[in-house]
Coordinates of C-alpha atoms in Angstrom, one line a residue:
M739 CA 13.0 -13.3 33.2
S740 CA 12.7 -13.8 29.4
S741 CA 9.5 -15.6 28.0
H742 CA 11.5 -16.5 24.9
R743 CA 11.7 -20.1 24.4
P744 CA 15.2 -21.4 23.5
D745 CA 13.8 -23.4 20.5
A746 CA 11.7 -20.8 19.1
P747 CA 13.1 -18.1 16.4
D748 CA 14.7 -15.0 17.7
P749 CA 12.4 -12.2 16.2
I750 CA 15.1 -9.7 17.0
A751 CA 16.8 -11.3 14.1
G752 CA 14.0 -10.5 11.7
D753 CA 12.2 -13.8 12.0
W754 CA 8.8 -12.5 12.2
P755 CA 5.6 -14.3 11.5
S756 CA 5.0 -14.3 7.8
D757 CA 1.3 -13.0 8.3
W758 CA 2.8 -9.8 10.4
L759 CA 5.1 -9.0 7.4
R760 CA 2.4 -9.6 4.7
A761 CA 0.2 -7.1 6.7
T762 CA 2.7 -4.6 7.1
L763 CA 4.7 -4.8 3.8
G764 CA 2.7 -2.2 2.1
L765 CA 3.1 0.4 4.6
M766 CA 6.8 -0.5 5.0
A767 CA 7.4 -0.5 1.1
L768 CA 6.0 3.1 1.0
R769 CA 8.2 4.2 3.9
A770 CA 11.3 2.9 2.2
L771 CA 10.4 5.2 -0.6
E772 CA 9.8 8.1 1.4
A773 CA 13.5 9.5 1.3
G774 CA 13.5 9.4 -2.6
P775 CA 13.4 6.8 -5.5
S776 CA 14.9 3.3 -5.0
Y777 CA 14.8 0.0 -6.9
G778 CA 13.6 -3.3 -5.6
Y779 CA 16.8 -5.1 -4.2
A780 CA 17.6 -1.8 -2.4
I781 CA 14.2 -1.8 -0.8
I782 CA 14.5 -5.4 0.2
A783 CA 18.0 -4.6 1.8
D784 CA 16.8 -1.7 3.8
L785 CA 13.7 -3.7 5.1
E786 CA 16.3 -6.5 6.2
R787 CA 18.7 -3.9 7.7
S788 CA 16.0 -2.5 9.6
G789 CA 15.1 -5.7 11.2
L790 CA 12.2 -6.7 9.4
G791 CA 13.8 -10.1 7.8
V792 CA 14.2 -11.1 4.3
I793 CA 11.5 -10.2 1.8
K794 CA 11.4 -12.0 -1.4
G795 CA 11.2 -10.1 -4.6
G796 CA 8.4 -12.2 -5.8
T797 CA 6.5 -10.7 -2.8
L798 CA 7.5 -6.9 -3.1
Y799 CA 7.6 -6.6 -6.9
P800 CA 3.8 -7.3 -7.3
L801 CA 3.0 -5.1 -4.5
L802 CA 5.0 -2.3 -6.3
T803 CA 3.2 -3.1 -9.5
R804 CA -0.1 -2.8 -7.8
Y805 CA 1.0 0.5 -6.2
E806 CA 1.9 2.1 -9.6
A807 CA -1.5 1.0 -11.0
A808 CA -3.2 2.8 -8.1
G809 CA -1.1 5.8 -8.7
L810 CA 1.1 5.6 -5.4
V811 CA 4.3 5.2 -7.2
V812 CA 5.7 6.0 -10.5
T813 CA 8.6 3.9 -12.2
E814 CA 11.6 4.9 -14.3
W815 CA 14.2 2.8 -15.9
R816 CA 17.8 3.9 -15.1
P817 CA 20.8 2.5 -16.9
G818 CA 23.0 0.3 -14.5
D819 CA 26.6 1.4 -13.8
A820 CA 28.2 -2.0 -14.7
G821 CA 25.2 -4.1 -15.6
P822 CA 21.8 -4.1 -16.6
G823 CA 19.4 -1.2 -16.0
R824 CA 17.2 -1.0 -13.0
K825 CA 13.5 -0.1 -12.5
Y826 CA 13.3 2.6 -9.8
F827 CA 10.2 3.4 -7.9
A828 CA 9.1 6.8 -6.5
L829 CA 6.3 7.9 -4.3
T830 CA 3.7 10.2 -6.0
D831 CA 1.9 12.9 -4.2
I832 CA -0.9 10.4 -3.6
G833 CA 1.6 7.9 -2.2
R834 CA 2.9 10.3 0.1
A835 CA -0.7 11.0 1.4
E836 CA -1.4 7.4 1.6
L837 CA 1.7 6.8 3.5
H838 CA 0.9 9.7 5.9
R839 CA -2.6 8.0 6.5
L840 CA -1.3 4.5 7.0
R841 CA 1.3 5.8 9.3
A842 CA -1.4 7.5 11.5
D843 CA -3.6 4.5 11.4
W844 CA -0.8 2.0 12.2
A845 CA 0.0 4.3 15.3
R846 CA -3.6 4.1 16.4
F847 CA -3.8 0.3 15.9
T848 CA -0.6 -0.5 17.6
G849 CA -1.6 1.8 20.5
T850 CA -5.0 0.1 20.9
T851 CA -3.3 -3.5 20.5
I852 CA -0.6 -2.7 23.2
T853 CA -3.3 -1.5 25.6
Y854 CA -5.3 -4.5 24.9
L855 CA -2.4 -6.9 25.6
T856 CA -1.2 -5.4 28.7
E857 CA -4.1 -4.0 30.7
H858 CA -5.8 -6.1 33.3
R859 CA -8.9 -7.5 31.8
P860 CA -11.5 -9.1 34.4
T861 CA -13.1 -12.4 33.6
E862 CA -16.2 -13.9 35.0
E863 CA -14.0 -16.1 37.3
N864 CA -12.0 -13.1 38.3
P865 CA -14.1 -9.9 38.1
S866 CA -11.6 -7.6 39.9

């Protein structure tokens, strides 16, 4: 039997709590650039296609700007095919190392969280 309430948003459709998305967006943005350079709208579309919901440009672009300042990404303007140019973002070696570190940290964190949420936890009222 599902514990999903009929009036609650369907998280499968990407309607995740906003604090979860804020907490993971940095990791997900780096992951989106792992395969090669991309531009903001394509990153947003990739995250949405992956089930993470709609990310606003006003949220993503400041993050990418901070990553550029920190040396995690570099940028390059490329001319558009039939419109204005686009600013492409690409991981640096430092960015790839950070992605690797964050991915390992995330795996440990989610493993710990899942264990905590699913294991039997004795209480004072029910010590066994």
